[in-house]
Coordinates of C-alpha atoms and ligand atoms in Angstrom, one line a residue:
X7 CA -126.0 -44.7 6.3
X8 CA -125.5 -40.8 5.9
X9 CA -127.0 -38.9 9.1
X10 CA -128.2 -35.4 8.7
X11 CA -126.2 -34.0 11.4
X12 CA -123.4 -34.9 13.4
X13 CA -122.4 -33.4 16.7
X14 CA -119.1 -33.9 18.4
X15 CA -119.1 -33.4 22.0
X16 CA -122.0 -33.6 24.6
X17 CA -121.2 -30.6 26.6
X18 CA -123.5 -27.7 27.0
X19 CA -122.9 -26.6 23.5
X20 CA -123.4 -30.4 22.0
X21 CA -126.6 -31.0 24.2
X22 CA -128.2 -27.6 23.4
X23 CA -127.7 -28.7 19.9
X24 CA -129.0 -32.0 20.3
X25 CA -132.0 -30.8 22.0
X26 CA -132.8 -28.1 19.7
X27 CA -132.7 -30.3 16.6
X28 CA -135.1 -32.5 18.4
X29 CA -137.4 -29.9 19.2
X30 CA -137.2 -28.7 15.6
X31 CA -138.1 -32.2 14.4
X32 CA -134.7 -33.3 13.0
X33 CA -134.5 -36.9 13.7
X34 CA -131.6 -37.8 11.7
X35 CA -128.6 -37.2 13.9
X36 CA -126.0 -38.3 16.0
X37 CA -123.9 -36.9 19.0
X38 CA -120.3 -38.6 19.4
X39 CA -118.9 -38.3 22.8
X40 CA -115.7 -39.3 23.9
X41 CA -116.4 -40.4 27.6
X42 CA -118.8 -42.6 29.1
X43 CA -121.0 -39.6 30.2
X44 CA -122.3 -36.2 29.3
X45 CA -121.4 -33.2 30.7
X46 CA -118.2 -31.6 29.3
X47 CA -116.2 -29.3 31.6
X48 CA -118.9 -30.1 34.2
X49 CA -118.2 -33.8 34.0
X50 CA -114.6 -33.2 34.1
X51 CA -113.9 -30.7 36.7
X52 CA -114.7 -32.5 40.2
X53 CA -111.9 -30.7 42.3
X54 CA -113.1 -29.6 45.5
X55 CA -115.3 -26.2 45.2
X56 CA -115.5 -26.5 41.5
X57 CA -118.7 -24.5 40.3
X58 CA -119.7 -21.7 38.1
X59 CA -119.2 -17.9 39.0
X60 CA -121.6 -16.9 36.8
X61 CA -125.2 -17.4 38.3
X62 CA -127.1 -20.0 37.4
X63 CA -130.3 -18.3 36.3
X64 CA -127.9 -17.1 33.3
X65 CA -125.8 -19.9 33.3
X66 CA -128.6 -22.1 31.8
X67 CA -130.3 -22.7 28.8
X68 CA -133.2 -20.0 28.3
X69 CA -135.6 -22.8 27.2
X70 CA -134.9 -25.0 30.3
X71 CA -135.0 -22.6 33.2
X72 CA -134.9 -24.3 36.8
X73 CA -137.1 -23.1 39.4
X74 CA -135.0 -24.8 42.3
X75 CA -131.3 -24.0 42.2
X76 CA -129.9 -24.1 45.5
X77 CA -128.0 -21.0 45.4
X78 CA -126.8 -18.0 43.3
X79 CA -123.5 -20.0 42.1
X80 CA -124.1 -23.7 42.0
X81 CA -121.3 -26.1 42.4
X82 CA -120.4 -28.9 39.8
X83 CA -122.6 -31.6 41.0
X84 CA -125.7 -29.5 40.8
X85 CA -124.6 -28.2 37.3
X86 CA -124.0 -31.8 36.0
X87 CA -127.3 -32.7 37.5
X88 CA -128.9 -30.1 35.4
X89 CA -127.3 -31.1 32.1
X90 CA -128.3 -34.6 32.6
X91 CA -131.9 -33.7 33.5
X92 CA -132.2 -31.5 30.1
X93 CA -130.8 -34.6 28.2
X94 CA -133.2 -36.9 30.0
X95 CA -136.2 -34.5 29.7
X96 CA -135.7 -33.9 25.9
X97 CA -135.0 -37.4 25.1
X98 CA -131.5 -36.9 23.6
X99 CA -129.4 -39.3 25.5
X100 CA -130.4 -42.2 23.1
X101 CA -129.0 -40.0 20.6
X102 CA -125.4 -40.0 22.0
X103 CA -123.1 -42.3 21.1
X104 CA -120.6 -42.6 24.4
X105 CA -117.1 -43.9 24.4
X106 CA -116.7 -42.8 20.5
X107 CA -114.0 -40.3 20.0
X108 CA -113.8 -38.8 16.6
X109 CA -110.3 -38.1 15.4
X110 CA -110.8 -37.0 11.7
X111 CA -113.4 -35.3 9.7
X112 CA -113.1 -34.9 6.1
X113 CA -115.4 -33.2 3.6
X114 CA -116.2 -35.5 0.4
X115 CA -116.7 -32.7 -2.2
X116 CA -118.6 -35.3 -4.7
X117 CA -120.9 -36.7 -2.1
X118 CA -121.3 -33.4 -0.2
X119 CA -121.1 -34.8 3.2
X120 CA -118.8 -35.2 6.0
X121 CA -117.0 -38.5 6.5
X122 CA -116.0 -39.0 10.3
X123 CA -113.4 -41.4 11.7
X124 CA -113.4 -42.5 15.2
X125 CA -110.2 -43.5 17.4
X126 CA -111.1 -47.3 16.6
X127 CA -111.3 -46.8 12.9
X128 CA -115.2 -46.8 12.6
X129 CA -116.5 -44.6 9.7
X130 CA -119.7 -42.4 9.8
X131 CA -121.4 -40.0 7.4
X132 CA -123.3 -36.8 7.9
X133 CA -124.5 -34.0 5.6
X134 CA -123.8 -31.3 8.2
X135 CA -120.9 -31.5 10.9
X136 CA -121.1 -29.3 14.2
X137 CA -118.4 -29.5 16.7
X138 CA -118.9 -28.9 20.2
X139 CA -115.8 -29.6 21.8
X140 CA -115.3 -26.5 24.1
X141 CA -112.4 -24.4 24.6
X142 CA -111.3 -25.2 28.2
X143 CA -111.0 -29.1 27.8
X144 CA -107.4 -30.3 27.3
X145 CA -105.2 -29.6 30.6
X146 CA -102.1 -27.6 30.1
X147 CA -99.0 -28.3 32.0
X148 CA -96.0 -25.8 32.6
X149 CA -93.1 -26.3 30.5
X150 CA -90.7 -27.2 33.3
X151 CA -87.8 -29.4 33.6
X152 CA -88.1 -32.3 35.9
X153 CA -91.9 -32.6 35.5
X154 CA -91.9 -36.3 34.9
X155 CA -89.3 -36.9 38.0
X156 CA -91.5 -35.7 40.8
X157 CA -91.6 -38.5 43.2
X158 CA -94.9 -37.7 45.2
X159 CA -98.7 -37.6 43.8
X160 CA -99.2 -34.9 41.0
X161 CA -102.5 -34.3 39.1
X162 CA -104.3 -31.5 37.0
X163 CA -107.3 -29.4 38.8
X164 CA -109.6 -30.7 35.8
X165 CA -108.1 -34.3 36.6
X166 CA -108.7 -34.4 40.4
X167 CA -107.1 -37.4 41.9
X168 CA -109.9 -38.0 44.5
X169 CA -108.2 -41.5 45.8
X170 CA -105.5 -39.4 47.2
X171 CA -106.2 -38.0 50.5
X172 CA -104.9 -34.7 51.2
X173 CA -105.3 -34.6 54.9
X174 CA -102.0 -33.9 56.6
X175 CA -99.9 -33.4 53.6
X176 CA -97.7 -30.7 52.1
X177 CA -99.0 -29.5 49.0
X178 CA -98.0 -27.3 46.1
X179 CA -100.5 -25.4 43.8
X180 CA -99.2 -24.2 40.5
X181 CA -101.2 -21.4 39.2
X182 CA -104.0 -18.8 40.7
X183 CA -106.7 -18.8 38.2
X184 CA -110.3 -19.2 38.5
X185 CA -109.9 -22.9 39.0
X186 CA -107.3 -22.3 41.7
X187 CA -109.2 -19.9 43.5
X188 CA -112.2 -22.1 43.8
X189 CA -110.3 -25.1 45.0
X190 CA -107.4 -23.4 47.5
X191 CA -109.8 -22.2 50.1
X192 CA -111.4 -25.9 50.2
X193 CA -108.1 -28.2 50.8
X194 CA -106.5 -25.2 52.8
X195 CA -107.9 -26.1 56.2
X196 CA -107.2 -30.0 55.4
X197 CA -103.4 -30.0 54.3
X198 CA -100.3 -29.5 56.9
X199 CA -98.9 -26.7 54.8
X200 CA -100.1 -25.2 51.4
X201 CA -97.7 -23.7 49.2
X202 CA -99.4 -21.3 46.3
X203 CA -97.1 -20.7 43.3
X204 CA -98.2 -17.7 41.7
X205 CA -96.8 -16.0 38.5
X206 CA -99.0 -13.2 38.4
X207 CA -101.2 -11.4 40.8
X208 CA -104.9 -11.2 39.6
X209 CA -107.9 -8.9 40.4
X210 CA -110.3 -10.8 43.0
X211 CA -113.8 -9.4 43.0
X212 CA -116.3 -10.5 45.6
X213 CA -118.9 -13.2 44.6
X214 CA -121.7 -12.6 47.3
X215 CA -122.5 -16.1 47.0
X216 CA -125.5 -17.1 49.0
X217 CA -128.3 -19.7 49.5
X218 CA -131.6 -19.0 47.9
X219 CA -134.3 -18.8 50.7
X220 CA -138.0 -19.3 50.4
X221 CA -138.6 -15.7 48.7
X222 CA -136.1 -16.6 45.9
X223 CA -137.6 -19.6 45.4
X224 CA -141.1 -18.4 45.4
X225 CA -140.0 -16.0 42.8
X226 CA -138.4 -18.6 40.8
X227 CA -141.4 -20.8 40.6
X228 CA -142.9 -17.6 38.4
X229 CA -141.8 -17.4 35.0
X230 CA -141.8 -13.4 35.1
X231 CA -140.0 -13.8 38.4
X232 CA -137.2 -15.8 36.6
X233 CA -137.3 -14.0 33.5
X234 CA -136.9 -10.5 35.4
X235 CA -133.9 -12.2 37.3
X236 CA -132.0 -13.7 34.4
X237 CA -132.5 -10.6 32.6
X238 CA -131.4 -8.1 35.4
X239 CA -128.3 -10.3 35.6
X240 CA -127.8 -10.1 31.9
X241 CA -128.1 -6.4 31.7
X242 CA -125.6 -6.1 34.6
X243 CA -122.9 -8.2 32.9
X244 CA -123.6 -6.5 29.5
X245 CA -123.3 -2.9 30.9
X246 CA -120.9 -2.9 34.0
X247 CA -118.8 -5.9 33.3
X248 CA -118.5 -4.9 29.7
X249 CA -117.4 -1.6 30.6
X250 CA -114.6 -3.3 32.5
X251 CA -113.9 -5.2 29.3
X252 CA -113.7 -1.9 27.5
X253 CA -111.5 0.1 30.2
X254 CA -114.7 2.1 30.8
X255 CA -115.9 4.1 33.8
X256 CA -118.0 1.7 35.4
X257 CA -115.3 -1.0 35.4
X258 CA -113.7 1.5 37.8
X259 CA -116.8 0.5 40.1
X260 CA -115.5 -3.3 39.9
X261 CA -112.1 -2.2 40.4
X262 CA -112.8 -0.3 43.5
X263 CA -114.7 -3.5 44.9
X264 CA -111.5 -5.6 44.3
X265 CA -109.3 -3.2 46.0
X266 CA -111.6 -3.0 49.0
X267 CA -111.7 -6.4 49.3
X268 CA -108.4 -6.9 49.4
X269 CA -108.0 -4.3 51.9
X270 CA -110.4 -5.9 54.3
X271 CA -109.4 -9.7 53.8
X272 CA -105.6 -9.2 53.7
X273 CA -104.0 -7.3 56.8
X274 CA -100.7 -7.9 56.0
X275 CA -99.2 -5.1 53.8
X276 CA -96.5 -6.9 52.2
X277 CA -99.0 -9.7 51.3
X278 CA -101.4 -7.5 50.0
X279 CA -98.7 -5.9 47.8
X280 CA -97.9 -9.3 46.4
X281 CA -101.5 -9.7 45.5
X282 CA -101.8 -6.5 43.8
X283 CA -102.3 -7.0 39.8
X284 CA -100.0 -4.9 37.9
X285 CA -102.3 -4.8 34.6
X286 CA -105.5 -3.1 34.3
X287 CA -108.7 -5.2 35.6
X288 CA -110.2 -7.5 33.1
X289 CA -106.8 -7.9 31.2
X290 CA -107.0 -11.6 32.5
X291 CA -110.1 -13.4 33.5
X292 CA -111.0 -11.7 36.6
X293 CA -111.2 -13.8 39.8
X294 CA -114.6 -14.2 41.6
X295 CA -114.2 -15.4 45.2
X296 CA -115.1 -14.4 48.6
X297 CA -113.2 -17.0 50.6
X298 CA -109.7 -17.3 48.1
X299 CA -107.9 -14.3 49.8
X300 CA -108.6 -15.1 53.7
X301 CA -107.3 -18.7 52.7
X302 CA -104.1 -17.1 51.5
X303 CA -103.6 -15.3 54.7
X304 CA -103.9 -18.6 56.9
X305 CA -101.0 -19.8 58.8
X306 CA -100.6 -22.9 57.2
X307 CA -100.7 -21.2 53.7
X308 CA -97.8 -19.8 51.8
X309 CA -97.8 -17.6 48.8
X310 CA -94.6 -18.0 46.6
X311 CA -94.1 -15.4 43.9
X312 CA -90.4 -16.4 43.0
X313 CA -90.4 -17.8 39.4
X314 CA -90.4 -21.5 39.2
X315 CA -87.5 -22.9 37.6
X316 CA -87.7 -26.7 37.7
X317 CA -89.6 -29.4 39.1
X318 CA -87.4 -32.3 41.1
X319 CA -88.3 -35.6 42.9
X320 CA -88.7 -33.7 46.3
X321 CA -90.7 -30.4 45.1
X322 CA -90.4 -27.4 43.2
X323 CA -87.5 -25.2 42.7
X324 CA -87.8 -21.4 42.5
X325 CA -85.3 -18.9 40.8
X326 CA -83.9 -18.0 44.1
X327 CA -82.5 -21.5 44.5
X328 CA -84.9 -22.6 47.1
X329 CA -86.2 -26.2 47.1
X330 CA -89.7 -26.2 48.2
X331 CA -90.5 -29.5 49.4
X332 CA -93.8 -31.2 48.6
X333 CA -95.3 -34.3 48.7
X334 CA -98.3 -33.5 46.5
X335 CA -98.3 -31.1 43.6
X336 CA -101.7 -29.7 41.8
X337 CA -101.3 -28.1 38.6
X338 CA -104.1 -25.3 38.4
X339 CA -102.3 -24.3 35.1
X340 CA -105.4 -24.2 32.7
X341 CA -106.0 -25.7 29.3
X342 CA -104.7 -25.5 25.9
X343 CA -107.2 -23.0 25.2
X344 CA -106.1 -21.6 21.9
X345 CA -105.7 -25.1 20.0
X346 CA -109.2 -25.2 18.6
X347 CA -110.5 -28.5 17.7
X348 CA -107.3 -30.3 18.8
X349 CA -106.4 -33.1 18.5
X350 CA -109.1 -33.7 15.8
X351 CA -108.0 -33.4 12.0
X352 CA -110.4 -31.7 10.0
X353 CA -109.7 -31.7 6.2
X354 CA -112.1 -29.4 3.8
X355 CA -112.0 -28.8 0.0
X356 CA -109.1 -29.6 -1.6
X357 CA -107.6 -31.6 0.9
X358 CA -107.2 -28.6 3.0
X359 CA -106.2 -29.0 6.6
X360 CA -108.1 -26.4 9.0
X361 CA -105.8 -26.4 11.9
X362 CA -102.3 -27.1 10.4
X363 CA -103.3 -24.8 6.9
X364 CA -106.1 -22.3 7.3
X365 CA -105.6 -21.7 11.0
X366 CA -101.9 -21.5 10.7
X367 CA -101.7 -17.8 12.1
X368 CA -104.4 -18.8 14.8
X369 CA -108.0 -20.0 14.7
X370 CA -110.8 -17.7 13.1
X371 CA -114.3 -18.3 11.8
X372 CA -117.1 -16.3 10.7
X373 CA -119.1 -15.5 13.6
X374 CA -117.1 -17.8 15.4
X375 CA -119.0 -20.6 13.4
X376 CA -118.0 -21.0 9.7
X377 CA -115.0 -21.4 7.6
X378 CA -114.7 -20.8 3.6
X379 CA -113.3 -24.3 2.4
X380 CA -115.4 -26.1 4.8
X381 CA -118.9 -26.4 3.8
X382 CA -121.6 -27.5 6.2
X383 CA -119.1 -27.3 9.2
X384 CA -120.3 -25.2 12.1
X385 CA -118.5 -24.7 15.2
X386 CA -120.1 -23.9 18.5
X387 CA -118.1 -21.9 21.1
X388 CA -115.4 -21.5 18.4
X389 CA -113.0 -18.8 17.9
X390 CA -113.8 -15.5 19.2
X391 CA -117.1 -16.3 21.1
X392 CA -115.6 -16.6 24.7
X393 CA -116.8 -13.8 26.9
X394 CA -115.2 -11.9 29.5
X395 CA -118.2 -10.5 30.9
X396 CA -121.3 -12.5 30.4
X397 CA -122.6 -15.9 30.2
X398 CA -121.4 -18.0 27.4
X399 CA -124.7 -20.1 27.3
X400 CA -126.0 -17.0 25.7
X401 CA -123.6 -17.3 22.8
X402 CA -124.3 -21.1 22.6
X403 CA -127.9 -20.5 22.0
X404 CA -127.5 -18.1 19.5
X405 CA -125.0 -20.2 17.8
X406 CA -127.4 -23.2 17.8
X407 CA -130.2 -21.0 16.3
X408 CA -128.0 -20.1 13.7
X409 CA -127.1 -23.3 12.9
X410 CA -130.8 -24.6 12.7
X411 CA -131.6 -21.5 10.5
X412 CA -129.0 -22.8 8.3
X413 CA -130.4 -26.3 8.2
X414 CA -133.6 -24.7 7.2
X415 CA -131.9 -22.6 4.6
X416 CA -130.3 -25.7 3.0
X417 CA -133.8 -27.6 2.8
X418 CA -135.9 -24.4 1.6
X419 CA -133.2 -24.1 -1.0
X420 CA -132.6 -27.6 -2.1
X421 CA -128.9 -26.8 -1.7
X422 CA -126.5 -29.3 -0.7
X423 CA -123.9 -27.1 0.9
X424 CA -123.8 -23.9 2.5
X425 CA -120.5 -22.2 3.0
X426 CA -119.4 -18.6 3.8
X427 CA -117.5 -16.5 1.5
X428 CA -113.7 -15.5 1.9
X429 CA -114.8 -11.9 1.6
X430 CA -117.4 -12.1 4.5
X431 CA -115.2 -14.2 6.6
X432 CA -112.0 -11.5 5.8
X433 CA -114.1 -8.7 6.7
X434 CA -115.4 -10.1 9.7
X435 CA -111.8 -11.1 11.0
X436 CA -110.6 -7.4 10.4
X437 CA -113.8 -5.8 12.3
X438 CA -113.1 -8.2 15.1
X439 CA -109.4 -8.0 15.5
X440 CA -109.6 -4.3 15.2
X441 CA -112.2 -4.0 18.2
X442 CA -110.1 -6.7 20.1
X443 CA -107.2 -4.2 19.9
X444 CA -109.3 -1.7 21.7
X445 CA -110.1 -4.0 24.6
X446 CA -108.5 -4.5 28.2
X447 CA -107.4 -7.8 27.0
X448 CA -104.4 -6.3 25.0
X449 CA -103.5 -4.1 27.9
X450 CA -100.1 -5.5 29.0
X451 CA -100.6 -9.0 30.2
X452 CA -100.5 -12.6 29.0
X453 CA -103.9 -14.9 29.1
X454 CA -105.3 -17.9 27.8
X455 CA -107.3 -15.9 25.0
X456 CA -104.2 -15.4 23.2
X457 CA -101.6 -17.2 21.0
X458 CA -98.1 -17.3 21.4
X459 CA -97.9 -14.5 18.9
X460 CA -100.2 -12.6 20.9
X461 CA -103.1 -12.8 18.7
X462 CA -106.6 -12.9 20.5
X463 CA -108.2 -15.9 19.2
X464 CA -110.6 -16.6 22.1
X465 CA -112.8 -13.8 22.7
X466 CA -115.6 -11.7 21.7
X467 CA -114.7 -8.1 21.9
X468 CA -118.3 -6.7 21.8
X469 CA -121.4 -7.2 24.0
X470 CA -123.3 -10.7 24.0
X471 CA -126.5 -8.6 22.8
X472 CA -124.6 -7.6 19.8
X473 CA -123.4 -11.5 19.0
X474 CA -127.3 -12.4 19.5
X475 CA -128.3 -9.6 16.6
X476 CA -125.6 -10.8 14.1
X477 CA -126.3 -14.1 14.3
X478 CA -130.3 -13.5 13.4
X479 CA -129.2 -13.0 9.9
X480 CA -127.5 -15.7 7.6
X481 CA -124.4 -14.8 5.9
X482 CA -123.1 -16.5 3.0
Ligands
LIG1 P1 -106.1 -20.3 33.8 O1 -107.1 -19.3 33.9 O2 -105.6 -20.4 32.4 O3 -105.2 -20.2 34.8 C1 -104.0 -20.8 35.0 C2 -103.0 -20.5 36.1 O4 -101.9 -21.0 36.2 C3 -102.4 -19.0 35.8 O5 -102.7 -18.3 37.1 C4 -101.2 -18.9 35.5 O6 -100.3 -17.9 35.9 C5 -100.7 -20.0 35.9 N1 -99.6 -20.8 35.0 C6 -99.6 -21.3 33.9 N2 -98.8 -21.7 33.5 C7 -97.6 -21.6 34.7 C8 -96.5 -21.8 34.7 N3 -95.5 -22.3 34.0 N4 -95.7 -21.3 35.7 C9 -96.7 -20.8 36.7 N5 -97.8 -20.6 36.7 C10 -98.2 -21.1 35.6 O7 -106.8 -21.9 34.1 P2 -107.9 -22.1 35.1 O8 -107.9 -21.4 36.4 O9 -107.9 -23.6 35.1 O10 -109.3 -21.5 34.2 C11 -109.7 -21.5 32.9 C12 -110.6 -21.2 32.6 O11 -111.8 -21.8 32.9 C13 -111.0 -19.5 33.3 O12 -110.7 -18.4 32.7 C14 -112.6 -19.7 33.2 O13 -113.0 -19.1 32.2 C15 -112.6 -21.1 33.2 N6 -113.5 -21.5 34.4 C16 -114.6 -20.9 34.9 C17 -115.0 -21.2 36.1 C18 -116.2 -20.6 36.8 O14 -116.6 -20.5 37.6 N7 -117.3 -20.0 35.7 C19 -114.3 -21.9 37.2 C20 -112.9 -22.5 36.8 C21 -112.6 -22.4 35.5 P3 -100.5 -16.5 34.8 O15 -101.5 -15.6 35.3 O16 -99.0 -15.6 34.9 O17 -100.6 -16.8 33.1

């Protein structure tokens, strides 16, 4: 049997696709999910304090507003519950084939359909393939010698070992990105000693998190109230935070807030100096937290900025030759974000391999979604669609709408295939890379937005609003 649509992944993007397909009356589709539960990053990241630093009214589907978010920035359990509720409310759970990892997808030119192979060797077919596997799903570990020799307990932040009690332990954390700044304040009071290994200081802006009280709840029970709140946040992110991305003047206001917070939360000038970034605000993903810096100022927490050289059975060695003894090592070292679609093997026309050949110099796609030579393939949250200033759910919804418009065009025009032209793809890449060159992301720092050669493959250089406009028209 050939499905009309196959979706790979049941996280924020895959569920959005499934819900919108259902609402559009498409019944012939299957969502393949490798895990036994939906939720993507909100299923995998269960570390203490895991949550979203984008306000929930903006970090949620426009078609499924929630009246009763508990706070401005909900924690992971509430976000996962939201996704489960959305799946159940729209009846898409039966469409999800759990425990089914797709390892290969090849386009059959004669039959004009995709052939999908699972990890167990089963084969499925679909006319249209939509990938929704995210950018931040495969943990990255530092390339340090001796990693396997560590005799204590070690785990990655996205695979938290909840069976390991941290109380009274000497714990090391490698990495100080958005994940670490959320769990460091939670574990610091529980452990005996916490050693935070920081490679680069980053900007920390205040979160000003708060619980919603009765007045907010009353506002959110009305559609205009919710819309105004969401719209307000959207506008703020697409102006002030966008200005930071472009190195603009409004971004200076954010930098002022970061500097002020650092000054008021860290009394020791030497520690403050080590926490002051040497690159412009926004070059790396800005950290958003009220309690990270105070955690570093605790007596039982040590910030270590010496370069790491190796891992031993007893702990971690830094360039000055010191061995820092640890009984637990936590990797807050992020994800292999530039390896789009890995480890999936995607084969298009003429046996061409997407990751290994077409993307040999880094992933790219027209509007982050389509690639010439790969007909009827759509990527959700694909290359150059991550935002540094706004909710990525906005991008996902625009992409899902684009896919639905493409399906309608396929039906309307009685065509078997839809494929972007090389001309449109090349021109788009040129424009995007040019615009990226003018952003703060190229202002002298490394980040997960870039490949090893420095090409930015992950981020969208314009406002989120512009993406929504551009995706309203189908391009061939
Ligand atoms: P990340 O941003 O990639 O940060 C990884 C950290 O590990 C960085 O501090 C990095 O240092 C450090 N690191 C990596 N390799 C190292 C090495 N060999 N030696 C020493 N340090 C090393 O990862 P993340 O914190 O998991 O966050 C990833 C992304 O997930 C975020 O940017 C964000 O988009 C998303 N996220 C979002 C939220 C949210 O609230 N919305 C929460 C968590 C995560 P350098 O800075 O020097 O590279």
